[in-house]
Coordinates of C-alpha atoms in Angstrom, one line a residue:
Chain A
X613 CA -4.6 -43.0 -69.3
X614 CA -1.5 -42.2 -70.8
X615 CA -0.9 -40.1 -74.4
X616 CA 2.3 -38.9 -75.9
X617 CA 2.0 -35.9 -77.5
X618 CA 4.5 -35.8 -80.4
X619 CA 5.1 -31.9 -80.8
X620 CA 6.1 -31.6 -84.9
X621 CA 7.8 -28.4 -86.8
X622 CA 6.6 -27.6 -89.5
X623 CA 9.8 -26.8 -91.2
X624 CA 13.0 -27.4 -90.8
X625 CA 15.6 -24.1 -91.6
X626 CA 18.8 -23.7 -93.2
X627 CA 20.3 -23.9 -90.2
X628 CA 18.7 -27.1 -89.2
X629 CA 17.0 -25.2 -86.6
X630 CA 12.9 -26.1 -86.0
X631 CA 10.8 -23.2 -87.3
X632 CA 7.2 -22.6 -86.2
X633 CA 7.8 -24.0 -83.0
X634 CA 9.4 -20.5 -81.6
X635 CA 6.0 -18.4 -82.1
X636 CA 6.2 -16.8 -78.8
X637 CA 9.1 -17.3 -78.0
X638 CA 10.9 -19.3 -75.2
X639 CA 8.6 -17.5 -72.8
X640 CA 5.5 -19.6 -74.6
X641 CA 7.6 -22.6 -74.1
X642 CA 8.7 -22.5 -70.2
X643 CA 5.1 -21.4 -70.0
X644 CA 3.5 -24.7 -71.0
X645 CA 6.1 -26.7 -69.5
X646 CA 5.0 -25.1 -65.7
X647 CA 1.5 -25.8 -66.9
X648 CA 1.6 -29.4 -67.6
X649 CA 4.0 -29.7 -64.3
X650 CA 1.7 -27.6 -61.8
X651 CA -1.7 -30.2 -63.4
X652 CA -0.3 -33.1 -61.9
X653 CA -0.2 -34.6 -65.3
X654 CA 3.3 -34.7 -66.0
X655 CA 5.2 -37.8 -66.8
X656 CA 7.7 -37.3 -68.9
X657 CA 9.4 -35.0 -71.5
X658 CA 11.6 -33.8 -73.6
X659 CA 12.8 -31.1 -76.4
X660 CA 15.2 -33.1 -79.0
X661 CA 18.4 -31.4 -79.9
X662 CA 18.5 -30.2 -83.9
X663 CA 18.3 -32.7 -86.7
X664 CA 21.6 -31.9 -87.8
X665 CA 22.7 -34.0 -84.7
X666 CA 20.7 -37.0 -86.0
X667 CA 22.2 -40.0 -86.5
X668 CA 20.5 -43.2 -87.8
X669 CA 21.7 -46.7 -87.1
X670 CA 20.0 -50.0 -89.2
X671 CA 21.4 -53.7 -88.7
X672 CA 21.4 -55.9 -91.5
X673 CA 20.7 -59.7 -91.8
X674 CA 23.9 -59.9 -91.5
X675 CA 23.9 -58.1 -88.2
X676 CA 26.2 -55.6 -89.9
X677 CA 25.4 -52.3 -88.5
X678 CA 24.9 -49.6 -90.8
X679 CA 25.2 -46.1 -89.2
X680 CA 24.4 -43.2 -91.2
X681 CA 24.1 -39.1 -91.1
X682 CA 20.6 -37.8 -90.4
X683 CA 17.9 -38.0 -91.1
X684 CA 17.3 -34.9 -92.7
X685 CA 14.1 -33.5 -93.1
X686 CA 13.4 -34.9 -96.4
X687 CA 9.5 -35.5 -94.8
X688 CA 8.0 -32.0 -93.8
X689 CA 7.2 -33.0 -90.3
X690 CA 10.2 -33.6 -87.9
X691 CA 9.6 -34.6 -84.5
X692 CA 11.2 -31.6 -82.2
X693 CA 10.0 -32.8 -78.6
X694 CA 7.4 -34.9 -76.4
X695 CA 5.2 -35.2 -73.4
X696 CA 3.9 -38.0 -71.8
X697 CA 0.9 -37.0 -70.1
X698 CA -1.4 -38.8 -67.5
X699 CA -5.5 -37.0 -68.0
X700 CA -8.6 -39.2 -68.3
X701 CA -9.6 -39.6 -72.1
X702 CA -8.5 -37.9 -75.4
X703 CA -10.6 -34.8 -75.0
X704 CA -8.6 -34.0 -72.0
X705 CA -5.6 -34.8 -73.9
X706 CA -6.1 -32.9 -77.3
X707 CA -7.0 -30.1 -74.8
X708 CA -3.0 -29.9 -73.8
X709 CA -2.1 -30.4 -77.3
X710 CA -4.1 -27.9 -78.3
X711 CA -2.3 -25.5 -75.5
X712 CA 1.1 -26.7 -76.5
X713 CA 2.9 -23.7 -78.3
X714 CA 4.5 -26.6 -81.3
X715 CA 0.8 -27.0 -82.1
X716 CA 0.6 -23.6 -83.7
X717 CA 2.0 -21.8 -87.0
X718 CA 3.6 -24.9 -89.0
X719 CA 3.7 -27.3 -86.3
X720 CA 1.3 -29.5 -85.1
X721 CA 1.0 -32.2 -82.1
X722 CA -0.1 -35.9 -82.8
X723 CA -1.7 -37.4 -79.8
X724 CA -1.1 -41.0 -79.3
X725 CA -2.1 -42.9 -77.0
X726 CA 0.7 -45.2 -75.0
X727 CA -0.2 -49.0 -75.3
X728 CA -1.8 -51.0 -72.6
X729 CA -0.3 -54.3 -72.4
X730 CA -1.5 -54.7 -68.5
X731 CA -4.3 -55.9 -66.8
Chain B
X886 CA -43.8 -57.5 -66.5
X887 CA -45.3 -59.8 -68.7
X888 CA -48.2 -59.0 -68.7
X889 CA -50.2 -58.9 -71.9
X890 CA -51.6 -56.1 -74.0
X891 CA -55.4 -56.1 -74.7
X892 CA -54.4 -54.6 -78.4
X893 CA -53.8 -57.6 -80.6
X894 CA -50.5 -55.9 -82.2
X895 CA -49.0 -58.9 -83.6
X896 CA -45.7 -59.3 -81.5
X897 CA -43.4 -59.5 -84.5
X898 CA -44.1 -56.2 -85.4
X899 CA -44.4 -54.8 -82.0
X900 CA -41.0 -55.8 -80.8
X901 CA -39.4 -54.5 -84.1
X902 CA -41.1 -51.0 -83.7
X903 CA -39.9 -50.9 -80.1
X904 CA -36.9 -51.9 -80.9
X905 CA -36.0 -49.4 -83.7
X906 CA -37.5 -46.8 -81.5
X907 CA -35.5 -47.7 -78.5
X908 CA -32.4 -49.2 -79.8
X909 CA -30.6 -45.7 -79.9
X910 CA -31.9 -45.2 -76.0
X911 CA -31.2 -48.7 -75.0
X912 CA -27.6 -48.7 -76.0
X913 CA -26.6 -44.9 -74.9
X914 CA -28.2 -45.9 -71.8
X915 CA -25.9 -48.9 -71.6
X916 CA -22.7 -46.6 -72.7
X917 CA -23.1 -44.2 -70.1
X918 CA -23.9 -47.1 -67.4
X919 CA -20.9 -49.0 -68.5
X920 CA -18.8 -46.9 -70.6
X921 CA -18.3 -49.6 -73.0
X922 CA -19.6 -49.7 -76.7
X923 CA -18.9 -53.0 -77.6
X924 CA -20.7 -54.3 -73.8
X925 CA -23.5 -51.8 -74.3
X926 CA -24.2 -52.9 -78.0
X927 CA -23.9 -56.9 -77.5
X928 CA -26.0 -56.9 -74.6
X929 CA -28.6 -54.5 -76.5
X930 CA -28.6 -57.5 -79.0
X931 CA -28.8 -59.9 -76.0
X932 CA -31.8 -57.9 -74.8
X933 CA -33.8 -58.0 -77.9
X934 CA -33.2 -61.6 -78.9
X935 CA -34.9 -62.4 -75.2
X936 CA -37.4 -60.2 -76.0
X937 CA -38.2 -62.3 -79.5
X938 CA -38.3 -64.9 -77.6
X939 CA -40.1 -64.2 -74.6
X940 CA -42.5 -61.7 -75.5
X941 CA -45.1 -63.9 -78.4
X942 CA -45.1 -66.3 -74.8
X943 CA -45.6 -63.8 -72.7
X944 CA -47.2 -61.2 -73.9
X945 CA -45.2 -57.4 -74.8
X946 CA -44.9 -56.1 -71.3
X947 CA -46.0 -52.5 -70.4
X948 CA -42.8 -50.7 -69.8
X949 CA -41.0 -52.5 -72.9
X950 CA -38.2 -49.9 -73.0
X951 CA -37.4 -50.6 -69.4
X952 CA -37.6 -53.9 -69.6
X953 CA -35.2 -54.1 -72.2
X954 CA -32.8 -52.0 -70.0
X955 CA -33.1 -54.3 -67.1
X956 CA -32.6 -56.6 -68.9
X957 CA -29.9 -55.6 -70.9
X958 CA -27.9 -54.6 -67.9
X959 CA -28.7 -57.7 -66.1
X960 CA -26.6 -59.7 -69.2
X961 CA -23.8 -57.0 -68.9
X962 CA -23.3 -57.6 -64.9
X963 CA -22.9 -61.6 -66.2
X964 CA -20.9 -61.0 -68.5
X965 CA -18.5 -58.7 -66.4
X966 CA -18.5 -61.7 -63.4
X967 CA -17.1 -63.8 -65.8
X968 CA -14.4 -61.9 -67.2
X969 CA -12.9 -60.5 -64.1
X970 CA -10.3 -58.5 -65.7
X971 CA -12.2 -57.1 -68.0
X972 CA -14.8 -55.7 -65.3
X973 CA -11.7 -54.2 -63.1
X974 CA -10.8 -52.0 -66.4
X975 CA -14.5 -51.2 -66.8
X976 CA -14.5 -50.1 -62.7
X977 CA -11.3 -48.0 -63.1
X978 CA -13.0 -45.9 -66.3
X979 CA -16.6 -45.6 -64.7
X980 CA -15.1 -44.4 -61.1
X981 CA -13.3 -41.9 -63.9
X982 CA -16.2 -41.1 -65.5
X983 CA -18.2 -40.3 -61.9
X984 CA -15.8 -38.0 -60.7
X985 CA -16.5 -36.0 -63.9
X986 CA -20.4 -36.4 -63.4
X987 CA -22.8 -37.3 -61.5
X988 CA -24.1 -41.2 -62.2
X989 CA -27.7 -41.3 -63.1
X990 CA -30.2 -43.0 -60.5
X991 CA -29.3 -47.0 -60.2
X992 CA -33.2 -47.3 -61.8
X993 CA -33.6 -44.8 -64.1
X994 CA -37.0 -45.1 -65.5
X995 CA -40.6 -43.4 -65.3
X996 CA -39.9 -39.8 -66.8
X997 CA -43.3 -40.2 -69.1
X998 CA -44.4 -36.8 -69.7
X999 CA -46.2 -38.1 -72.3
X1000 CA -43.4 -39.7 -74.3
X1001 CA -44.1 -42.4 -75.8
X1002 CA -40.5 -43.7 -74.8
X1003 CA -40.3 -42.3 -72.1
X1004 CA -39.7 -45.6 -70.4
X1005 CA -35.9 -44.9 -70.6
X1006 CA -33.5 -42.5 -69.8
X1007 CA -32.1 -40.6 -73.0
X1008 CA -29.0 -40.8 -72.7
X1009 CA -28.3 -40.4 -77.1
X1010 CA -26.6 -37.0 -76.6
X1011 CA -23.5 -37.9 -75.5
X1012 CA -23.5 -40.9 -78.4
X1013 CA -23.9 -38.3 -81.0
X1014 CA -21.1 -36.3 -79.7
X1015 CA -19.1 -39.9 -79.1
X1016 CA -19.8 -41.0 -83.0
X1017 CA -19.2 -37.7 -84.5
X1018 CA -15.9 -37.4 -82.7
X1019 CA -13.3 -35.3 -84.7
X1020 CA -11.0 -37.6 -83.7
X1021 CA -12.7 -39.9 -85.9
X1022 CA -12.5 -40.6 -90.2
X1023 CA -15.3 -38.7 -91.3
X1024 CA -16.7 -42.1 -93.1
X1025 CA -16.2 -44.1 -90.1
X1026 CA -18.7 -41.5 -88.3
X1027 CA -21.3 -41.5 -90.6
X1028 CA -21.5 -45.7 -90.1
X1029 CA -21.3 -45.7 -86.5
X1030 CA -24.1 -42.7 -86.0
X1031 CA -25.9 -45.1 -88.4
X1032 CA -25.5 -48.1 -86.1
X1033 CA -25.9 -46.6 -82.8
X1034 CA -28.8 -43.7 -83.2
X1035 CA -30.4 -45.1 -86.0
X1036 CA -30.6 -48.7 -85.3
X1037 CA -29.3 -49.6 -88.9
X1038 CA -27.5 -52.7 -89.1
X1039 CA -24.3 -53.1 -90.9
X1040 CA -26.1 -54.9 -94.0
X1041 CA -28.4 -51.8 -94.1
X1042 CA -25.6 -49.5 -93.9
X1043 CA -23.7 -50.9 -96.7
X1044 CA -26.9 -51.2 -98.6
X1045 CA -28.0 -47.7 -98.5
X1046 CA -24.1 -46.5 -98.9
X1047 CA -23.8 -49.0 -101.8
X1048 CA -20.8 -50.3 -100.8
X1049 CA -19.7 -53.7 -99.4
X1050 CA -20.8 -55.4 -96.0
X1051 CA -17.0 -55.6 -95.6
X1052 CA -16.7 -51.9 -95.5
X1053 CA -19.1 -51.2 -93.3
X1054 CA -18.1 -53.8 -90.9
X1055 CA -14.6 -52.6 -91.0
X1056 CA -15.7 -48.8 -90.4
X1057 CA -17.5 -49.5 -87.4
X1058 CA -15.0 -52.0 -86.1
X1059 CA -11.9 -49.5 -86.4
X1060 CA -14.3 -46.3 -85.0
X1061 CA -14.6 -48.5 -82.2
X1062 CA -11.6 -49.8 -82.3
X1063 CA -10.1 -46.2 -81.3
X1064 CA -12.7 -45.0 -79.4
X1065 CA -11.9 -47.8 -76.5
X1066 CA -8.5 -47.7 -76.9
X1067 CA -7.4 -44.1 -77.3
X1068 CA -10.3 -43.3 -74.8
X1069 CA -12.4 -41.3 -76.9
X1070 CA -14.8 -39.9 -73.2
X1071 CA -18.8 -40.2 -74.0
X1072 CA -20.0 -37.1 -72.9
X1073 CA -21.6 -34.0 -74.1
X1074 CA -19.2 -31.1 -74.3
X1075 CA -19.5 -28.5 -72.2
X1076 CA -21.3 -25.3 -73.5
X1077 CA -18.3 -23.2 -74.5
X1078 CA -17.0 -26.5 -76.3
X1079 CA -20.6 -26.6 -78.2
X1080 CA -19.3 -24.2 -81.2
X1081 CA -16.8 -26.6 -82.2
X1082 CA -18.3 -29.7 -81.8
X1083 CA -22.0 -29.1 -82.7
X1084 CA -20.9 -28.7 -86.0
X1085 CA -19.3 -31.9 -86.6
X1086 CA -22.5 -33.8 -85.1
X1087 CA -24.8 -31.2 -87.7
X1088 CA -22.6 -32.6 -90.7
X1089 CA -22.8 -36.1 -90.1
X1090 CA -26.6 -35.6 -90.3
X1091 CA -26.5 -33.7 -93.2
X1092 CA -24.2 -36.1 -95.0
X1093 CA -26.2 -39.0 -94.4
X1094 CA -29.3 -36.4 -95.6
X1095 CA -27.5 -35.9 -99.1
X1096 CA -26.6 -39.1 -99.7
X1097 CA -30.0 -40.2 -99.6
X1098 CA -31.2 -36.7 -101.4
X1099 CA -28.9 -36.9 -104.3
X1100 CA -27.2 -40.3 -104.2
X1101 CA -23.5 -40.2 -105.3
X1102 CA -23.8 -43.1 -107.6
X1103 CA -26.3 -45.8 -108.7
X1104 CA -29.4 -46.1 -111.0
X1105 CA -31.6 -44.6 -108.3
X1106 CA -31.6 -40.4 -107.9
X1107 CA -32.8 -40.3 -104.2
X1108 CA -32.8 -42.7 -101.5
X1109 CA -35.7 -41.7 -99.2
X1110 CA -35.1 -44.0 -96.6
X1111 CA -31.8 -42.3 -96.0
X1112 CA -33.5 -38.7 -96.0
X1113 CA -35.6 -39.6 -93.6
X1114 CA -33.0 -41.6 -91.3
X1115 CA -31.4 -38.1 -91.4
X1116 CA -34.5 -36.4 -90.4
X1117 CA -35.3 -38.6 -87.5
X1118 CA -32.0 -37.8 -86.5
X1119 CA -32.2 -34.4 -86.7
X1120 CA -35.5 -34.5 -84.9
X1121 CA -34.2 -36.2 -82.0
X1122 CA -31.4 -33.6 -81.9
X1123 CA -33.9 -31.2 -81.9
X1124 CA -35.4 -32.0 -79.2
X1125 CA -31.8 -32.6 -76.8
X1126 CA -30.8 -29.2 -77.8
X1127 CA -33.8 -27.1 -78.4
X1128 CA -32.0 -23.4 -77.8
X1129 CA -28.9 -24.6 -80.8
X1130 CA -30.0 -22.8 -83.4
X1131 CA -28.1 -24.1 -86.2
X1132 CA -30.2 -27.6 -85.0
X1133 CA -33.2 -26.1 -86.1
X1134 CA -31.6 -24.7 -89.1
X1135 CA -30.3 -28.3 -90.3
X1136 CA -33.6 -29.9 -89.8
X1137 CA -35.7 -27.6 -91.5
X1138 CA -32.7 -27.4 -94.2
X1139 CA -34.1 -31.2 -94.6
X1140 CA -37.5 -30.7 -94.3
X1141 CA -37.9 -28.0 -97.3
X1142 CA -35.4 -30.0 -99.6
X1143 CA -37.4 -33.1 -98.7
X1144 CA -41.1 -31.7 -99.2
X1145 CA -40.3 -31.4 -102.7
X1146 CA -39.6 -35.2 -102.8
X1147 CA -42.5 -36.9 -104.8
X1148 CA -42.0 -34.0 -107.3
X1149 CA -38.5 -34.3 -107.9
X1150 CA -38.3 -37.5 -109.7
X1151 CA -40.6 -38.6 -112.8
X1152 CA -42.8 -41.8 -113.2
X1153 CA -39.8 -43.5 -115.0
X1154 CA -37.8 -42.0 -112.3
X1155 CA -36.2 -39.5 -114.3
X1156 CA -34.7 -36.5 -112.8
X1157 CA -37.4 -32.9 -112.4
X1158 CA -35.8 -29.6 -112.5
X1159 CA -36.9 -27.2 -110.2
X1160 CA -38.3 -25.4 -112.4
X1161 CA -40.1 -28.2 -114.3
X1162 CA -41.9 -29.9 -110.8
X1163 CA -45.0 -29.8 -110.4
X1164 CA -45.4 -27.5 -107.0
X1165 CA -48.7 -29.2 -106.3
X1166 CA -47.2 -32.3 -105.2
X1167 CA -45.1 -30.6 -102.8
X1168 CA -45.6 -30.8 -98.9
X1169 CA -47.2 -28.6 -97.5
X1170 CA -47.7 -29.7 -94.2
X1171 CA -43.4 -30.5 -93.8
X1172 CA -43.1 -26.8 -95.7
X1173 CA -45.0 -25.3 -92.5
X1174 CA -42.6 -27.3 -90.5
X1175 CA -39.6 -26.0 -92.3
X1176 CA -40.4 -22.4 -92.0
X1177 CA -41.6 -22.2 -88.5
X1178 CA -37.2 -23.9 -88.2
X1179 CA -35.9 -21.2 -90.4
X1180 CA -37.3 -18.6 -87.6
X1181 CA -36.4 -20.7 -85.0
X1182 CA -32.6 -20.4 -86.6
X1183 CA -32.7 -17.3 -87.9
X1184 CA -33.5 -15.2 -84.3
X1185 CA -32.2 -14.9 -81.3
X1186 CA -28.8 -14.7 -82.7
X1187 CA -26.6 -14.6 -85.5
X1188 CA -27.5 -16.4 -88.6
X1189 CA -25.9 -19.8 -88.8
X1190 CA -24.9 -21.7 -92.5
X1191 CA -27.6 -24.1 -92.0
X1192 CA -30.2 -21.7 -90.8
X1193 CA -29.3 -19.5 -93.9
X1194 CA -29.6 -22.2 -96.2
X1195 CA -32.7 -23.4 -94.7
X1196 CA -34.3 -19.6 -95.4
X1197 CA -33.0 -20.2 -99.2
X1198 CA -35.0 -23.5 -99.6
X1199 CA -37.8 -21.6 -97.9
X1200 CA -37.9 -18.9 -100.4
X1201 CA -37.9 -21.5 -103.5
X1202 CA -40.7 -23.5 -101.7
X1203 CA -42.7 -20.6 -101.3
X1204 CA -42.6 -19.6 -104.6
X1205 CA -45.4 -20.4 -107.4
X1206 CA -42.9 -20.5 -110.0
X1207 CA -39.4 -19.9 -111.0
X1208 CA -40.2 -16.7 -112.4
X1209 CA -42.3 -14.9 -109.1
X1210 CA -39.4 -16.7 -107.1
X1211 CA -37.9 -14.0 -104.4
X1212 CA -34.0 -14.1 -106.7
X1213 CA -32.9 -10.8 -105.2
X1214 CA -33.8 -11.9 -101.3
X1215 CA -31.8 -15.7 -102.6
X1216 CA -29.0 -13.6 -104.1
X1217 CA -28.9 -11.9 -100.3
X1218 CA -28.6 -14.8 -98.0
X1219 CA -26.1 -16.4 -100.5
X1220 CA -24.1 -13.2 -100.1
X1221 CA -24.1 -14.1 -96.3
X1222 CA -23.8 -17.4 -97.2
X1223 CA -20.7 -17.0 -98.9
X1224 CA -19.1 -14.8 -95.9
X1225 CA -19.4 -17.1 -93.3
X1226 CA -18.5 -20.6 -95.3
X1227 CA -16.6 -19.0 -98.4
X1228 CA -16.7 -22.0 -101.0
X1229 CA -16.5 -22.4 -105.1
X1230 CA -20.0 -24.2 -104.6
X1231 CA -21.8 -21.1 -102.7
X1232 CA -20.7 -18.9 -105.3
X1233 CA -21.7 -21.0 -108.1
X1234 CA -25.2 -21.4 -106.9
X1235 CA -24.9 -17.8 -106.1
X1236 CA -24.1 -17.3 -109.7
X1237 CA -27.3 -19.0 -111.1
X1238 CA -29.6 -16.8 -108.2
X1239 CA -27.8 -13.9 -110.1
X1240 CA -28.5 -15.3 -113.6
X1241 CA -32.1 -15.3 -112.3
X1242 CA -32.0 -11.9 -110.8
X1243 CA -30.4 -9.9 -113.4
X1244 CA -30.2 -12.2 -116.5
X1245 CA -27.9 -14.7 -118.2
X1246 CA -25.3 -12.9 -119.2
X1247 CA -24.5 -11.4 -115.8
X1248 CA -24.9 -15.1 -114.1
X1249 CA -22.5 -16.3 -116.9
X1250 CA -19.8 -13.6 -116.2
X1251 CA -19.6 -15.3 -112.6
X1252 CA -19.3 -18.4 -113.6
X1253 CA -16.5 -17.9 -115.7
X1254 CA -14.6 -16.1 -113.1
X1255 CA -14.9 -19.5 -111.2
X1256 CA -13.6 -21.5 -114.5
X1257 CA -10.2 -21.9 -112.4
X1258 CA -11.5 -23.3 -109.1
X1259 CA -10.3 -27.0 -108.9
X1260 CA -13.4 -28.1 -107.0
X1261 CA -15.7 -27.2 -109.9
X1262 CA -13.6 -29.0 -112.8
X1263 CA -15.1 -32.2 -111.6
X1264 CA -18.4 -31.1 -110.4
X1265 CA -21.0 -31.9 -112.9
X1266 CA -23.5 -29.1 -111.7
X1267 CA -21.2 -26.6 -112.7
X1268 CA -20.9 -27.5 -116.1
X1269 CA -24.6 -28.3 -116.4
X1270 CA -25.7 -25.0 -115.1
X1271 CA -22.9 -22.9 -118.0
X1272 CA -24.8 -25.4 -120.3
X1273 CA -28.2 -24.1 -118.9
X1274 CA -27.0 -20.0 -119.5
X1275 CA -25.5 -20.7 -122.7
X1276 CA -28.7 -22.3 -123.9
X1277 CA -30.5 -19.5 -122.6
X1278 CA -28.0 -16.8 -124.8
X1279 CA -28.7 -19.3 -127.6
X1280 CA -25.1 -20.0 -127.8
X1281 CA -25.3 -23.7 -128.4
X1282 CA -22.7 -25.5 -130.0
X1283 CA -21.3 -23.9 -126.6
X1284 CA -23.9 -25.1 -124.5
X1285 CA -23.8 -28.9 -126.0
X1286 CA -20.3 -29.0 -125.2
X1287 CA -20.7 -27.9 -121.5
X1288 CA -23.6 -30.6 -121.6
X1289 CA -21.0 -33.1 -123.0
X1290 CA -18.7 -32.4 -120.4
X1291 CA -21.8 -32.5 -117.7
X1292 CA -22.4 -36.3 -118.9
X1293 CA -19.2 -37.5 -118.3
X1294 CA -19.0 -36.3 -114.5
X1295 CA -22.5 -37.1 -113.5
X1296 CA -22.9 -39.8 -110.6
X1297 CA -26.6 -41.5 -111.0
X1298 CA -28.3 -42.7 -113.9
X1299 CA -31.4 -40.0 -113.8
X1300 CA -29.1 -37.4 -113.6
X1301 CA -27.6 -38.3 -116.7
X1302 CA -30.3 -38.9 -118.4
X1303 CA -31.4 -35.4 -117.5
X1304 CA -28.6 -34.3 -119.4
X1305 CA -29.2 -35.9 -122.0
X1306 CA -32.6 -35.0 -122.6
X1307 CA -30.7 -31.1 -122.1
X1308 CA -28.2 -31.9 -124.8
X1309 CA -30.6 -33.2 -127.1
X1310 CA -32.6 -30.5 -127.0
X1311 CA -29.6 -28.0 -127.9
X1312 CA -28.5 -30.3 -130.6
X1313 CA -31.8 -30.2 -132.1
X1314 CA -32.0 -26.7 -132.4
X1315 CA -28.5 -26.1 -132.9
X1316 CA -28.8 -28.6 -136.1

């Protein structure tokens, strides 16, 4: 069964740099990472680049496209990173979020699981 | 099978005893066989609608729990050879579930020991963990424990919860809803998990207990039938973990709150103050039971917040009267109460124990100190029990307006009227 685990900061700074996600540094970080790699679990992930990079892109009725700066973190929670993971059942699952350095100080993970359209 | 009983229990009533008794079993023997909810619990209603059938023809068989099972899982291996797809997702999750633990026998049956149900494996630990899942809306947890350990329907849920069949249905439907699709595992958590989950499974009991205790809303104070859900419950807990401590604690929590039932509310079902209740209708016999719990939670160990609130009920059910009533030992475990779950309610019920200890004025100093709390500004016990201490300093233009503002926060209809009769009384006097 596969879950993404949506690692959120807490807070965004001035700088548009994700805060409560460094508590331990990048040590914590590369940590985790070798964790989830050396469990077999691993399917895919990724840390996002700062918000400040952010662009958003709508398409009208028109099919105009409407392309603008941002989002900024107007909502407190701004998604920093994922994992995909492959463990059997959401105990397993919240075990790794519960491991994953963005769960503590500010941030927390949200745990979903990836639809099942097979079979 | 099939064969009849010499005992002339009419069948009606035998198969519905059986089957409140063993509905909980039936179906957590189903889960773990199937890892499936919605399988285990249509093929639990399956079973039971062949026993209606069968059993006033053929008699109610010896082994009714078993045959229910068989048959039960019988309808489920149908039902999975029809709907081949379906059974190849069921495989993949039960060769899943294996590899984490060992599969019970094929027939598991025959453990008697002298249990009456003993026909059955119990398999309802892992359910109570499964229903009381964090994961899960604390609501949505307090149906489905209903519906799978109790054997309440939906209609009986909404009826004692007050609220619409709709609701209910809905609860249950989303609960289960996530716990198949996001793969919420039924399992019992390993021991060094227990202290995080325990409590989650202890407060779904306990809510269910309150709501029946003190009902949030409606004409009627208590609803028993709740109460004693929960303490059916919280027997059968009991006896799956007998070294938890805090188990214990909850169910003789009940037990001492719940002996005092038939004193609590008048004839005209008006609401009894503890220090009004007649002590001789009390029961005895559930008191006894109650205590012997409080030691069970209160050694080995340390204390627990259920086991600590168990020894306060104990102390007020021991007591003759309000006025020989052990305060400073009730001031004491609130003190330890409030250290390990700090809340604005521990401290205002600490607040009245100190009222009784050392006097009004002193239990009215703590209060105030509390006026800021937002929890207390709507709960109606707080202002009922300034109104109580300011009646008691014969301040009571004060203590009618605290009874005012009581009324308008109260839930049920005796509890009003309790407040009522309060304010009257002040007004009177203060006239």
């Amino acid at each position: 069964m596969k879950y993404m685990l949506l690692i959120q900061a807490g807070a965004i700074g001035e700088d548009g740099m994700a805060e409560g996600c460094e508590d331990g540094g990048v040590e914590a970080w590369m940590a985790y990472d070798k964790e989830v790699k050396d469990a077999g679990i691993f399917v895919s992930g990724e840390a996002l680049a700062d918000l400040v990079t952010a662009t958003s892109v709508r398409v009208d009725r028109d099919g105009r496209r409407m392309v603008t700066d941002g989002p900024f973190a107007e909502t407190r929670e701004v998604l920093g990173g994922f994992y995909v993971i492959d463990v059997p059942d959401l105990d397993v699952a919240l075990d790794w979020a519960a491991r994953c350095p963005g769960a503590r100080g500010a941030g927390s993970v949200v745990v979903r699981p990836i639809a099942d359209f097979g079979a | 099978m099939g064969e009849r009983t010499a005992d002339a229990v009419p069948v009606e009533t035998a198969v519905e005893a059986v089957f409140r008794e063993e509905r909980g079993r039936l179906l957590a023997a189903l889960v773990r066989r199937f890892g499936d909810l919605d399988l285990a619990e249509e093929v639990t209603s399956d079973a039971v609608e062949a026993a209606l059938t069968r059993w006033p023809v053929e008699g109610v068989p010896d082994r009714p729990g078993a045959w229910l099972l068989t048959t039960a899982r019988r309808r489920a291996v149908d039902r999975l050879r029809r709907d081949q797809a379906y059974a190849a997702r069921l495989a993949l999750m039960a060769v899943e579930a294996e590899r984490a633990e060992p599969a019970p026998p094929a027939d598991a049956g025959g453990d008697l020991h002298g249990d009456p149900h003993g026909d059955l494996p119990d398999d309802r630990l892992q359910l109570f963990f499964t229903c009381a899942h964090p994961a899960l809306a604390d609501e949505d947890r307090v149906a489905l424990t209903l519906r799978c350990l109790a054997g309440l329907t939906t209609p009986e849920v909404a009826r004692a919860f007050l609220v619409p069949q709709g609701t209910v249905a809905q609860r249950v439907v989303r609960a289960k809803k996530k716990i198949r699709q996001a793969r919420i595992p039924f399992r019992v958590p390993e021991a060094d998990e227990l202290p995080e989950r325990l409590p989650g499974v202890l407060q779904v009991l306990y809510s269910i207990f309150t709501e029946g205790y003190a009902a949030s809303s409606g004409a009627r104070l208590q609803r028993l039938d709740l109460a004693e859900e929960a303490i059916r419950l919280g027997r059968i807990l009991r006896r799956l973990l007998p070294a938890e401590r805090e188990v214990a604690g909850l169910l003789g929590l009940m037990l001492l709150i719940h002996a005092r039932r038939a004193a609590r509310t008048g004839p005209d079902g008006a609401l009894v103050l503890l220090d009004e209740q007649d002590r001789g209708l009390w029961d005895r016999p559930m008191i006894e039971e109650g205590r012997d719990l409080v030691v069970a939670a209160l050694t080995g160990g340390p204390a627990g917040p259920y086991g600590v609130e168990a020894a306060i009920a104990a102390l007020h059910d021991e007591a003759d009267d309000l006025a020989s009533t052990d305060w400073p030992q009730i001031v004491a475990l609130y003190d330890v109460l409030h250290a390990l779950t700090p809340s604005p309610v521990v401290a205002l019920n600490r607040a009245v124990a100190v009222a009784m200890r050392d006097g009004p004025e002193a239990g009215l100093a703590l209060l105030d100190e509390l006026a800021g709390e937002p929890r207390l500004r709507s709960y109606h016990p707080y202002a009922a029990a300034r109104g109580d201490l300011l009646c008691r300093l014969g301040r009571l233009p004060e203590a009618a307006a605290a009874y005012r503002q009581a009324l308008e926060l109260a839930g049920t209809d005796p509890e009003r009227a309790s407040l009522r009769n309060r304010l009257g009384a002040v007004e009177t006097n203060a006239g």
